[in-house]
Short mmCIF file of C-alpha atoms in Angstrom, two decimals:
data_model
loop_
_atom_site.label_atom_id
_atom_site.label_comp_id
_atom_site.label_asym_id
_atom_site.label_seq_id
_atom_site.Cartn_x
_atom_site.Cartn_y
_atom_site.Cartn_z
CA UNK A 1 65.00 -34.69 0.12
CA UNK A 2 67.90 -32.42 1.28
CA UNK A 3 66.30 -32.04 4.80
CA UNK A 4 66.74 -36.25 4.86
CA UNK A 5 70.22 -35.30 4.80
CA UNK A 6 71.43 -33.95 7.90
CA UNK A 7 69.43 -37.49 9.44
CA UNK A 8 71.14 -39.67 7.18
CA UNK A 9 74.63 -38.90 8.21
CA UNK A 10 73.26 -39.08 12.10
CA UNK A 11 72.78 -42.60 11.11
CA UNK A 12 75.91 -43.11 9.40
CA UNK A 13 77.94 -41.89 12.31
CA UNK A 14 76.02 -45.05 14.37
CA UNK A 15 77.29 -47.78 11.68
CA UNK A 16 80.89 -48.30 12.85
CA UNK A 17 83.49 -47.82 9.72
CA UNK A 18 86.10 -50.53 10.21
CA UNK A 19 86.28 -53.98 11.71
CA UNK A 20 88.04 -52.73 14.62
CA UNK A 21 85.29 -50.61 15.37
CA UNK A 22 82.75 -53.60 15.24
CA UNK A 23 84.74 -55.78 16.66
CA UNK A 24 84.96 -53.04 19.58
CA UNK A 25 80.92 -53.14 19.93
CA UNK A 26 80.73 -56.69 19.81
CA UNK A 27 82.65 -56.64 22.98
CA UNK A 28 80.80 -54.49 25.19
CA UNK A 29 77.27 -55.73 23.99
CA UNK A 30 78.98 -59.32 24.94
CA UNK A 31 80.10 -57.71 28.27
CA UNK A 32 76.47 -55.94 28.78
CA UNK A 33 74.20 -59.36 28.08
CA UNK A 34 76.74 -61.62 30.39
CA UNK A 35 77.04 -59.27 32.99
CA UNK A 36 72.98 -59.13 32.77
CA UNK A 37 72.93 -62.91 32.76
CA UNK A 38 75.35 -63.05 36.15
CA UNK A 39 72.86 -60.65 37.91
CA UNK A 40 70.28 -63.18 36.83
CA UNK A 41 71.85 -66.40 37.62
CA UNK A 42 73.19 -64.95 41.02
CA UNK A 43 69.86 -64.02 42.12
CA UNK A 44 68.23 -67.32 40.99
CA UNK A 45 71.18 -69.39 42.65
CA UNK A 46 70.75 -67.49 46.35
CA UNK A 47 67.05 -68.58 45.95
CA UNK A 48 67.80 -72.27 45.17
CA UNK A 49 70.13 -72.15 47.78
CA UNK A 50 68.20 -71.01 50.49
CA UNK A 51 65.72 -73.42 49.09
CA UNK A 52 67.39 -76.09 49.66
CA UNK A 53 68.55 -75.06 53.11
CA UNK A 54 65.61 -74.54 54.48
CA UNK A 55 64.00 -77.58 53.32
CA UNK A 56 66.56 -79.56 54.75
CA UNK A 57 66.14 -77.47 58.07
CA UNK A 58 62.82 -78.41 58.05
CA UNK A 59 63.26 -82.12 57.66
CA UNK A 60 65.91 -82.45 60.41
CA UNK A 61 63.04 -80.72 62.78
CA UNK A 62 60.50 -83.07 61.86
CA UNK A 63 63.19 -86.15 62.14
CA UNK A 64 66.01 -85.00 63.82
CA UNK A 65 68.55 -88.68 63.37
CA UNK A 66 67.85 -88.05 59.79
CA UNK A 67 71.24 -86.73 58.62
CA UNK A 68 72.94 -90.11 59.90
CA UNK A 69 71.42 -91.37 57.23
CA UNK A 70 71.33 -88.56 54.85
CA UNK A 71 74.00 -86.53 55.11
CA UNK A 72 76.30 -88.95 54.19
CA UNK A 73 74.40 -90.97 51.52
CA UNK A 74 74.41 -87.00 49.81
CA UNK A 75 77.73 -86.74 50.12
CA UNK A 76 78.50 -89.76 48.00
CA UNK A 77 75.78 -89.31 45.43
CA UNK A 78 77.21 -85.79 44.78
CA UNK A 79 80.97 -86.92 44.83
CA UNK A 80 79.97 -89.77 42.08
CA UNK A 81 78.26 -87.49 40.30
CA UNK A 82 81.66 -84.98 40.63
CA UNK A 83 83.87 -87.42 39.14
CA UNK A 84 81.33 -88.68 36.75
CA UNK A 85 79.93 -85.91 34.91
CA UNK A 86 82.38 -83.04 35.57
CA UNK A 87 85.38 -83.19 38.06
CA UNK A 88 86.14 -79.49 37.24
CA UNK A 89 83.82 -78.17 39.21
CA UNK A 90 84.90 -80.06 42.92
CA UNK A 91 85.24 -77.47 45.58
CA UNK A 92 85.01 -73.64 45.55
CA UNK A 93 85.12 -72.49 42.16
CA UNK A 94 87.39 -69.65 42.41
CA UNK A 95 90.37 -71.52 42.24
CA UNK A 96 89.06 -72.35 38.83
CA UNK A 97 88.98 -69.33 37.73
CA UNK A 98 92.20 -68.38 38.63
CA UNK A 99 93.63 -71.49 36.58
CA UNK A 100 91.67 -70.60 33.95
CA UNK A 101 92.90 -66.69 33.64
CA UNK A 102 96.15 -67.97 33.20
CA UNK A 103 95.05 -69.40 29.99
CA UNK A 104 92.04 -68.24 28.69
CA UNK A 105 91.99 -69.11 25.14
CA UNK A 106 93.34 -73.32 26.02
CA UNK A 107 91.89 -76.24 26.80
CA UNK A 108 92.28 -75.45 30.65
CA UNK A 109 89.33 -72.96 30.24
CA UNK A 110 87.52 -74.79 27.54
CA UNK A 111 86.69 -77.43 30.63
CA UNK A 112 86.76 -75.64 33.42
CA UNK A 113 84.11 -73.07 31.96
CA UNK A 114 82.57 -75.11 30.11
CA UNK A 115 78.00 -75.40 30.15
CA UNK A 116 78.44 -78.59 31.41
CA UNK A 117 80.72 -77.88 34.27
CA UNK A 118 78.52 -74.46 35.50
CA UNK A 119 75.48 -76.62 35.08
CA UNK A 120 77.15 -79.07 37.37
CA UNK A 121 78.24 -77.03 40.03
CA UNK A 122 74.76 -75.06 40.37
CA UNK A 123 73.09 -78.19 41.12
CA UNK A 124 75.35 -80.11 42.63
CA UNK A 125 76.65 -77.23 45.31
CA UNK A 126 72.41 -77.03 45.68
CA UNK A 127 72.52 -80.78 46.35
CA UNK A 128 75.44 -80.29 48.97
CA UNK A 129 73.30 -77.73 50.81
CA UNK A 130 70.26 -79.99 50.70
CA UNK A 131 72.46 -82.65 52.55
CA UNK A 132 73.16 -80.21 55.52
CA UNK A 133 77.01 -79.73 53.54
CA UNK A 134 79.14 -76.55 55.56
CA UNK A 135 79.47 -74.91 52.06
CA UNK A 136 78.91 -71.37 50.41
CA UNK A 137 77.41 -70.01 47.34
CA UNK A 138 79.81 -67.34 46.71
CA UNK A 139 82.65 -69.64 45.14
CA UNK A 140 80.14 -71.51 43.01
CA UNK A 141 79.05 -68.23 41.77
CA UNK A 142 82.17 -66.89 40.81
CA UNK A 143 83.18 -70.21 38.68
CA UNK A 144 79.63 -70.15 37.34
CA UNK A 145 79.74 -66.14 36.22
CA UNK A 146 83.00 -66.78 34.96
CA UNK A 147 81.50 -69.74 32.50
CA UNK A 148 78.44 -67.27 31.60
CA UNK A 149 80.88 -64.57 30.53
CA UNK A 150 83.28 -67.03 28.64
CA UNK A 151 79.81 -68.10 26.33
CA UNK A 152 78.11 -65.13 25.68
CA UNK A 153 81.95 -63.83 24.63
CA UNK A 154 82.11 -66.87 22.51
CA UNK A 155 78.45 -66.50 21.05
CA UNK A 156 79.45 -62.73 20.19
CA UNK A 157 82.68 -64.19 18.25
CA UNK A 158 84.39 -62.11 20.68
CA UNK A 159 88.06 -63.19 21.91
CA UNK A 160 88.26 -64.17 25.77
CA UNK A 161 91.00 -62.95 27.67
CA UNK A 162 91.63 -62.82 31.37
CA UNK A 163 90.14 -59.22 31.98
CA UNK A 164 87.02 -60.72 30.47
CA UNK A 165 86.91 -63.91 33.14
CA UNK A 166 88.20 -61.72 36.19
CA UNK A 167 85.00 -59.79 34.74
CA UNK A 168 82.73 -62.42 34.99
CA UNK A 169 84.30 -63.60 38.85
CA UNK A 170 84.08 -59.97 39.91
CA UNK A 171 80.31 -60.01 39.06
CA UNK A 172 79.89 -63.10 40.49
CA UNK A 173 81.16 -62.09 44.41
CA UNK A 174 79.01 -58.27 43.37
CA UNK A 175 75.65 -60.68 42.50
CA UNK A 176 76.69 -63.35 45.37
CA UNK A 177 77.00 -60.92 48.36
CA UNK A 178 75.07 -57.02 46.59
CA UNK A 179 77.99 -55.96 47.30
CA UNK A 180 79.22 -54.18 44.02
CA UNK A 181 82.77 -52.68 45.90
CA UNK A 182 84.00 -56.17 47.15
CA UNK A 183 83.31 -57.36 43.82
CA UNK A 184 86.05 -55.36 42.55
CA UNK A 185 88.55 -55.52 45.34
CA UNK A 186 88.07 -59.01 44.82
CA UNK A 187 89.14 -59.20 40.85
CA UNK A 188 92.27 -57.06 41.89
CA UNK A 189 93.09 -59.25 45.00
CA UNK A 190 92.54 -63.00 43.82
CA UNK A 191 91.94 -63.15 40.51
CA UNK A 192 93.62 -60.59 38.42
CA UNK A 193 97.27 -61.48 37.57
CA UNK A 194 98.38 -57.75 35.74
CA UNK A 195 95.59 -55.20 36.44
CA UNK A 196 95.85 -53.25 33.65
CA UNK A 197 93.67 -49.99 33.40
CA UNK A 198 91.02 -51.81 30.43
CA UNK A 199 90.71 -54.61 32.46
CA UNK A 200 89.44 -52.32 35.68
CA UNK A 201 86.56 -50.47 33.06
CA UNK A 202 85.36 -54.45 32.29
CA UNK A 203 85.29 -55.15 35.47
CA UNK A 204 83.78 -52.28 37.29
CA UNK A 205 81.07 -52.54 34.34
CA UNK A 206 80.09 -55.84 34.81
CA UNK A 207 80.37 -55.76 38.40
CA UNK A 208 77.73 -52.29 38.51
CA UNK A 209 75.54 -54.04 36.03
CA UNK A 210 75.54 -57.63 37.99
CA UNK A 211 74.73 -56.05 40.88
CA UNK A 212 71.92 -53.50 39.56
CA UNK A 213 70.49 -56.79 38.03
CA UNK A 214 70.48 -58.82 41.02
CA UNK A 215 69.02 -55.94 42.82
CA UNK A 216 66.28 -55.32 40.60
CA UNK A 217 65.07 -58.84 41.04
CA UNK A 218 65.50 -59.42 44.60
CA UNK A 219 65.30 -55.61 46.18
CA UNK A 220 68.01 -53.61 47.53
CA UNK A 221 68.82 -55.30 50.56
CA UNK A 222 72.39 -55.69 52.77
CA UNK A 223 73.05 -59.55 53.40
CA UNK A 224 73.34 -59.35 57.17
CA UNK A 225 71.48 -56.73 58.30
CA UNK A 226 72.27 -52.98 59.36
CA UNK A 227 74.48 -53.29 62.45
CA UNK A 228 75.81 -50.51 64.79
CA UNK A 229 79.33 -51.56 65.00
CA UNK A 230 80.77 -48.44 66.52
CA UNK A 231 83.67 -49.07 69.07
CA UNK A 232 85.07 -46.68 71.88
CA UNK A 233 88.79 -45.91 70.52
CA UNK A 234 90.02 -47.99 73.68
CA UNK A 235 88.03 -50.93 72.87
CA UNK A 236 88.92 -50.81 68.83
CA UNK A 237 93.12 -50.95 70.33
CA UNK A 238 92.57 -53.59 72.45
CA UNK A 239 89.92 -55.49 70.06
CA UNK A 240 91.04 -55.71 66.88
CA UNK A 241 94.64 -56.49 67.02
CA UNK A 242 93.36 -59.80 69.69
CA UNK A 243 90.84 -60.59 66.87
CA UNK A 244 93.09 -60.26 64.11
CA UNK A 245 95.42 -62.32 65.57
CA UNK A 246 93.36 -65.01 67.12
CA UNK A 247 91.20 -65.12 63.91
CA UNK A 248 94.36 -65.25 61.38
CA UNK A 249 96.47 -67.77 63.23
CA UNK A 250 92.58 -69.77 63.24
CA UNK A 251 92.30 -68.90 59.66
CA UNK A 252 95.94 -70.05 58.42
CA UNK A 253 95.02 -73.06 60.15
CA UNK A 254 92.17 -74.21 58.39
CA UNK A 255 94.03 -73.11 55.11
CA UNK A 256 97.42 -75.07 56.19
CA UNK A 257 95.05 -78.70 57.00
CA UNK A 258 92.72 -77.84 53.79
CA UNK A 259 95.97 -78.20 51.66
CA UNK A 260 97.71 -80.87 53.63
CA UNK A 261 95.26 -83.06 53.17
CA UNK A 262 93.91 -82.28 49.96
CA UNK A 263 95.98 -79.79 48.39
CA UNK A 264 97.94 -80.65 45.05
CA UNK A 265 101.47 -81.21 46.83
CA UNK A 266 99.43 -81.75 50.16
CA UNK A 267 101.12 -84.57 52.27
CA UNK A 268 97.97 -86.85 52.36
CA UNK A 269 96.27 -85.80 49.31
CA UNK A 270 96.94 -89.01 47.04
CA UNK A 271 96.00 -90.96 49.88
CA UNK A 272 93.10 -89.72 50.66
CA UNK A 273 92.08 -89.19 46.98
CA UNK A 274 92.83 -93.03 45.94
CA UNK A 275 89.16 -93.93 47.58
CA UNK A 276 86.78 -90.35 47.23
CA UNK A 277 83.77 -92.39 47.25
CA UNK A 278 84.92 -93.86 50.86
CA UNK A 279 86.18 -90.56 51.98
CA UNK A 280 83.00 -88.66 51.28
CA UNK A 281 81.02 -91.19 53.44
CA UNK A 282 83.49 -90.35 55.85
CA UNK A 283 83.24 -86.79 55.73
CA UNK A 284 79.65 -86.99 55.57
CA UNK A 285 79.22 -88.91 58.75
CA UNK A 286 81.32 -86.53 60.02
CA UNK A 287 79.43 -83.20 59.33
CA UNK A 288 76.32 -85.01 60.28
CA UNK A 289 77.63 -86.21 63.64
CA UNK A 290 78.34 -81.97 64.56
CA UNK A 291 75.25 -80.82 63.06
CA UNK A 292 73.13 -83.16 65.36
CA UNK A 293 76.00 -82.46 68.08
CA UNK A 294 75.54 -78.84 67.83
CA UNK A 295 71.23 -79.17 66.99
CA UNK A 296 72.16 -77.90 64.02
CA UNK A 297 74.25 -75.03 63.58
CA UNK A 298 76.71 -76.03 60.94
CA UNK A 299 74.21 -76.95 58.63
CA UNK A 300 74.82 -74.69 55.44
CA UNK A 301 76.51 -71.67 55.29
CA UNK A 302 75.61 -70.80 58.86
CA UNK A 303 74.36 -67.56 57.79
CA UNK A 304 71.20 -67.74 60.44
CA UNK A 305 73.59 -67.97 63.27
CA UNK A 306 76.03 -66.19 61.85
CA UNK A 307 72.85 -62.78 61.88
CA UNK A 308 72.17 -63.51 65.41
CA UNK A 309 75.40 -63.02 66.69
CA UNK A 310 75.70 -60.13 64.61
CA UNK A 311 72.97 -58.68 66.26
CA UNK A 312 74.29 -58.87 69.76
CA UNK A 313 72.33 -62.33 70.70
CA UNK A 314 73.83 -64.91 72.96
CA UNK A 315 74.79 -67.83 71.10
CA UNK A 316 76.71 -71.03 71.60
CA UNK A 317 80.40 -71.04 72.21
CA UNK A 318 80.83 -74.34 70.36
CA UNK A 319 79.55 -72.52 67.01
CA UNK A 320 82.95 -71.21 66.29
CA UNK A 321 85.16 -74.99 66.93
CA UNK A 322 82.38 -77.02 65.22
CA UNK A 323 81.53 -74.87 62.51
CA UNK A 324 85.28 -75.11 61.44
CA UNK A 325 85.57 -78.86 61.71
CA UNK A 326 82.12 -79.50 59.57
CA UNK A 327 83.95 -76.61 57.08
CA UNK A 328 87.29 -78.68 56.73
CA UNK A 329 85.54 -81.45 56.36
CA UNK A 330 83.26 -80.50 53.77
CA UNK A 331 86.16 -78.62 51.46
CA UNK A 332 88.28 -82.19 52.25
CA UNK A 333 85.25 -84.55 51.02
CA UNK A 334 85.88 -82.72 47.47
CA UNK A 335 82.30 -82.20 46.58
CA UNK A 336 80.91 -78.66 45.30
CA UNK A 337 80.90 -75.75 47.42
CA UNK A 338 82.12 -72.90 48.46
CA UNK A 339 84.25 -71.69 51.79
CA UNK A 340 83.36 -67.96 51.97
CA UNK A 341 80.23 -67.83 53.92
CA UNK A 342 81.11 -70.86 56.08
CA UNK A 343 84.57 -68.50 56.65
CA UNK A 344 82.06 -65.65 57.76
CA UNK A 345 80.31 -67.99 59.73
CA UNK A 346 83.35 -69.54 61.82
CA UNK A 347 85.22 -66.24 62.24
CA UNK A 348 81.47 -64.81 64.03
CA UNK A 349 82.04 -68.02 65.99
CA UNK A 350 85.25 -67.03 66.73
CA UNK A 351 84.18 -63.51 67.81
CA UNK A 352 81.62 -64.82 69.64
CA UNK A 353 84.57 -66.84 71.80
CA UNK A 354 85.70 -62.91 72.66
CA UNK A 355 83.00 -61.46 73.83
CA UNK A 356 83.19 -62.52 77.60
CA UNK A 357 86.48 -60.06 77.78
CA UNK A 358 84.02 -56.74 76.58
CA UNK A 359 80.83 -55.33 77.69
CA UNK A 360 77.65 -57.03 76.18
CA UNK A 361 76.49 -53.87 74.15
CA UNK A 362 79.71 -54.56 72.11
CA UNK A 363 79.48 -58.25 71.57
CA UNK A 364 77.99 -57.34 68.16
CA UNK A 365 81.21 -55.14 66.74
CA UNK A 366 83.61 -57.64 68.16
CA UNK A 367 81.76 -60.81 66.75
CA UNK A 368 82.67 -58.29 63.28
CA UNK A 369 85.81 -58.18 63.93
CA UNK A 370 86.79 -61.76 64.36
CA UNK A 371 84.92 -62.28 61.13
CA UNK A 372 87.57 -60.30 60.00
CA UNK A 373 90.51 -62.01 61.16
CA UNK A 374 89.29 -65.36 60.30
CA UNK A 375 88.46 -64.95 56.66
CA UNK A 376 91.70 -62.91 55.96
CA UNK A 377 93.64 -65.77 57.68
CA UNK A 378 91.82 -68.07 55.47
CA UNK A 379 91.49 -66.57 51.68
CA UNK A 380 94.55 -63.56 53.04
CA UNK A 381 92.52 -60.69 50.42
CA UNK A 382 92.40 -58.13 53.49
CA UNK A 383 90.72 -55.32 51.11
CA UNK A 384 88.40 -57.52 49.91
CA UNK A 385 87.38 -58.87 53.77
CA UNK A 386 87.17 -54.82 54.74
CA UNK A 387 84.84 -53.99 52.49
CA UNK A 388 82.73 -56.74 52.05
CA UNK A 389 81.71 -57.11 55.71
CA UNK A 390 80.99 -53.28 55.71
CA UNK A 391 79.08 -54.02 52.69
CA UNK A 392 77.43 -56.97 54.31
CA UNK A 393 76.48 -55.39 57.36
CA UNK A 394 75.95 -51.56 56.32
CA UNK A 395 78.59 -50.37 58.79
CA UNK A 396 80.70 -47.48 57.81
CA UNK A 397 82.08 -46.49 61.20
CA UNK A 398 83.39 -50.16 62.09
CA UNK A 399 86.29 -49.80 58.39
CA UNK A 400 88.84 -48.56 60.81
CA UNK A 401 89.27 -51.42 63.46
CA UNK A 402 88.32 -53.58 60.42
CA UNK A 403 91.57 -52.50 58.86
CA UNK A 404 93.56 -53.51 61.71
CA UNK A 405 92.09 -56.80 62.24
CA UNK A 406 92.63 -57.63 58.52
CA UNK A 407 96.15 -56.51 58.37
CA UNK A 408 96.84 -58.38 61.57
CA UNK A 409 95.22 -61.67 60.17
CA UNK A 410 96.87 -61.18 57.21
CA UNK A 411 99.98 -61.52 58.87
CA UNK A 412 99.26 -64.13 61.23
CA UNK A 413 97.53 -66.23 58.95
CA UNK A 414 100.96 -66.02 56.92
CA UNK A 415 102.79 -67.33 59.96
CA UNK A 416 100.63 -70.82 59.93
CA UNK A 417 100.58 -70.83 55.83
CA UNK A 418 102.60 -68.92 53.12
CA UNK A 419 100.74 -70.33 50.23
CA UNK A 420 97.55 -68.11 49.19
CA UNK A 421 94.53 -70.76 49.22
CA UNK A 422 93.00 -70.20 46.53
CA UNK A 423 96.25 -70.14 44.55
CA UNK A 424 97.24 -72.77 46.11
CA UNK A 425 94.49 -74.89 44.22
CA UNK A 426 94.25 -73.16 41.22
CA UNK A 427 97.66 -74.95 40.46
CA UNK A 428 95.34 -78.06 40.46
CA UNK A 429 93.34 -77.11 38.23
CA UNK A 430 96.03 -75.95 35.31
CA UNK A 431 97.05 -77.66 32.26
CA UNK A 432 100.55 -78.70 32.87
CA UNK A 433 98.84 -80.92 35.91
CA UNK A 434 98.03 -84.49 34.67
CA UNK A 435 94.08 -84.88 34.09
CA UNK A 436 91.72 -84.61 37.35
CA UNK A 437 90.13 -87.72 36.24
CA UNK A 438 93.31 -89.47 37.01
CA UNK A 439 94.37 -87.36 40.10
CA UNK A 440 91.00 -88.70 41.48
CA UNK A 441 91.07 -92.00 40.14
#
């Protein structure tokens, strides 16, 4: 009996001795099984997604007048469905979540978090992509890992507080993109208000364990492709600061008309919010009228055409112009979706518009680097935008002229609009704003 001993106290040591300490374990298993659950739901969602995508790809080849008729028709059904079943989860979903961090144990979280609402914006931001919609799955994904973490915390009897949904956003961008770095400039950019030095351990452990999930299930892969992006030191100080520029001043001016007209002190929002059903007709005839314009380029997120150009191909110098309209008009319509890879997808477009003033072999890193500028000028996170297109595209040598482009569109996106867009909304979203069922009514 006395060599049980020596195993007995082994086990003793496991059995925590206070509350404290249980209520210490509680946490992390609750921050281990959501993290888990993000990986899973991440991968599931890109699948659905492209599911959807391609299917309506397909039908458009096979009828090509179709989204006339169907494109708009989807954009009504989903905006009905919106205001119906759950208004909290119109648009991007990260401005959601940066309402929500501001109160995370209130009533603000309670429905913007809530099953119903993640449930909601899954399908419905799958619907949007079925209907040819310019949206994104990145900003759905955030909202929706941000709910996922808020329940399992809640199942666990575990408190929620903002480190544990800028957790849950941060693993959403990691699962979204594989890209477990921009996951975490991300939380520190955008959605963290104090980043204190517990909050940075949740995150960078739900990030690392969201994206070894996501990776498990779909394979280690890097979202665009491996690119040589390498730039003659000549090129990179004539390059970048023009794409930076031209790409932030772009950017700020898609953020500057999203918030205008449909931002919460925007000059035509209550207008154009008095009639959504009308307005996403509207809308929708309007992204159909550019897709079939453009034989279908701004369908989606754009991330086929987006790869080409990447990859040096020629590609239409109309992709960057209409891509942005069908964007604006999408986020304006009000129905789920996200802006980060239609972002991506204008700024290549953007690029692209460049590439006559630099030899051919180049086109690729300069497409890059307007990518840059535009989706700083637009969501103004310039770490984030650094490393997740060197994340995205497996290009090391290309951080340095990234850096410059970002800082550049930074600034000039400032110049066209000083509010942060995704802050800018969030503001929406927050409790001492009168219900969204009556903004929208």
């Amino acid at each position: 009996m006395k060599s049980l001993s020596p195993i007995v106290q082994r086990l003793r040591g496991l059995v925590p001795e206070d509350l404290g300490e249980l209520e210490e374990w509680r946490r992390r298993l609750a921050m281990l099984t959501s993290a888990l659950l993000v990986g899973v739901l991440a991968t599931l969602f890109a699948w659905a997604a492209n599911l959807a995508q391609n299917e309506f790809a397909s039908a458009v080849s096979d009828w090509p007048y179709l989204p006339f008729l169907m494109t708009p028709l989807m954009f009504v059904a989903i905006a009905a469905l919106t205001r119906s079943l759950a208004p909290a989860s119109r648009g991007s979903g990260i401005p959601q979540v940066i309402a929500a961090s501001r109160d995370p144990d209130g009533e603000t979280t309670a429905g913007l978090l809530s099953m119903r609402t993640a449930i909601a914006k899954l399908a419905l931001s799958i619907a949007a992509l079925f209907g040819g919609a310019s949206v994104g799955r990145e900003g759905p994904t955030v909202q929706v890992a941000a709910a996922a973490m808020v329940q399992v915390h809640r199942l666990f009897r575990v408190r929620v507080t903002p480190g544990v949904l800028i957790a849950g956003g941060a693993a959403g961008v990691a699962g979204a993109f594989n890209t477990p770095l921009a996951g975490i400039a991300f939380a520190i950019e955008e959605l963290a208000v104090a980043y204190e030095q517990r909050v940075a351990v949740l995150v960078m452990g739900a990030v690392m364990i969201s994206g070894l999930t996501s990776q498990g299930i779909a394979g280690e892969y890097v979202y665009f492709g491996h690119m040589s992006a390498s730039l003659p030191l000549g090129v990179i100080i004539v390059a970048a600061p023009v794409a930076g520029l031209i790409g932030g001043l772009c950017g700020g001016l898609f953020s500057q008309l999203f918030l205008t007209l449909r931002g919460p002190n925007g000059r035509f929002s209550r207008i154009l919010g008095k009639r959504p059903l009308l307005l996403a007709l509207v809308c929708g005839i309007i992204v159909a009228a550019v897709g079939v314009a453009t034989h279908g380029l701004t369908w989606g997120t754009g991330y086929g055409p987006t790869k080409q150009l990447l990859e040096g191909a020629e590609g239409s110098y109309w992709f960057g112009p209409a891509k942005f309209v069908a964007s604006l008009v999408t986020s304006v319509s009000g129905i789920p979706g996200g802006i980060f890879a239609p972002s991506l997808a204008v700024g290549a477009g953007i690029g692209n518009l460049l590439t006559p003033l630099f030899p051919t072999e180049q086109s690729g890193a300069i497409v890059l680097l307007g990518m840059a500028g535009y989706f700083v000028g637009v969501v103004r996170a310039p770490l984030t935008a650094v490393i997740i297109l060197s994340e995205t595209t497996g290009s090391t040598s290309a951080i340095l002229p990234l850096f410059v482009a970002c800082l550049i569109g930074d600034w000039a996106g400032s110049l066209v609009c000083r509010e942060r867009l995704y802050h800018a909304l969030a503001h929406d979203f927050m409790a001492h704003k009168e219900p969204a069922e009556a903004r929208y009514s």
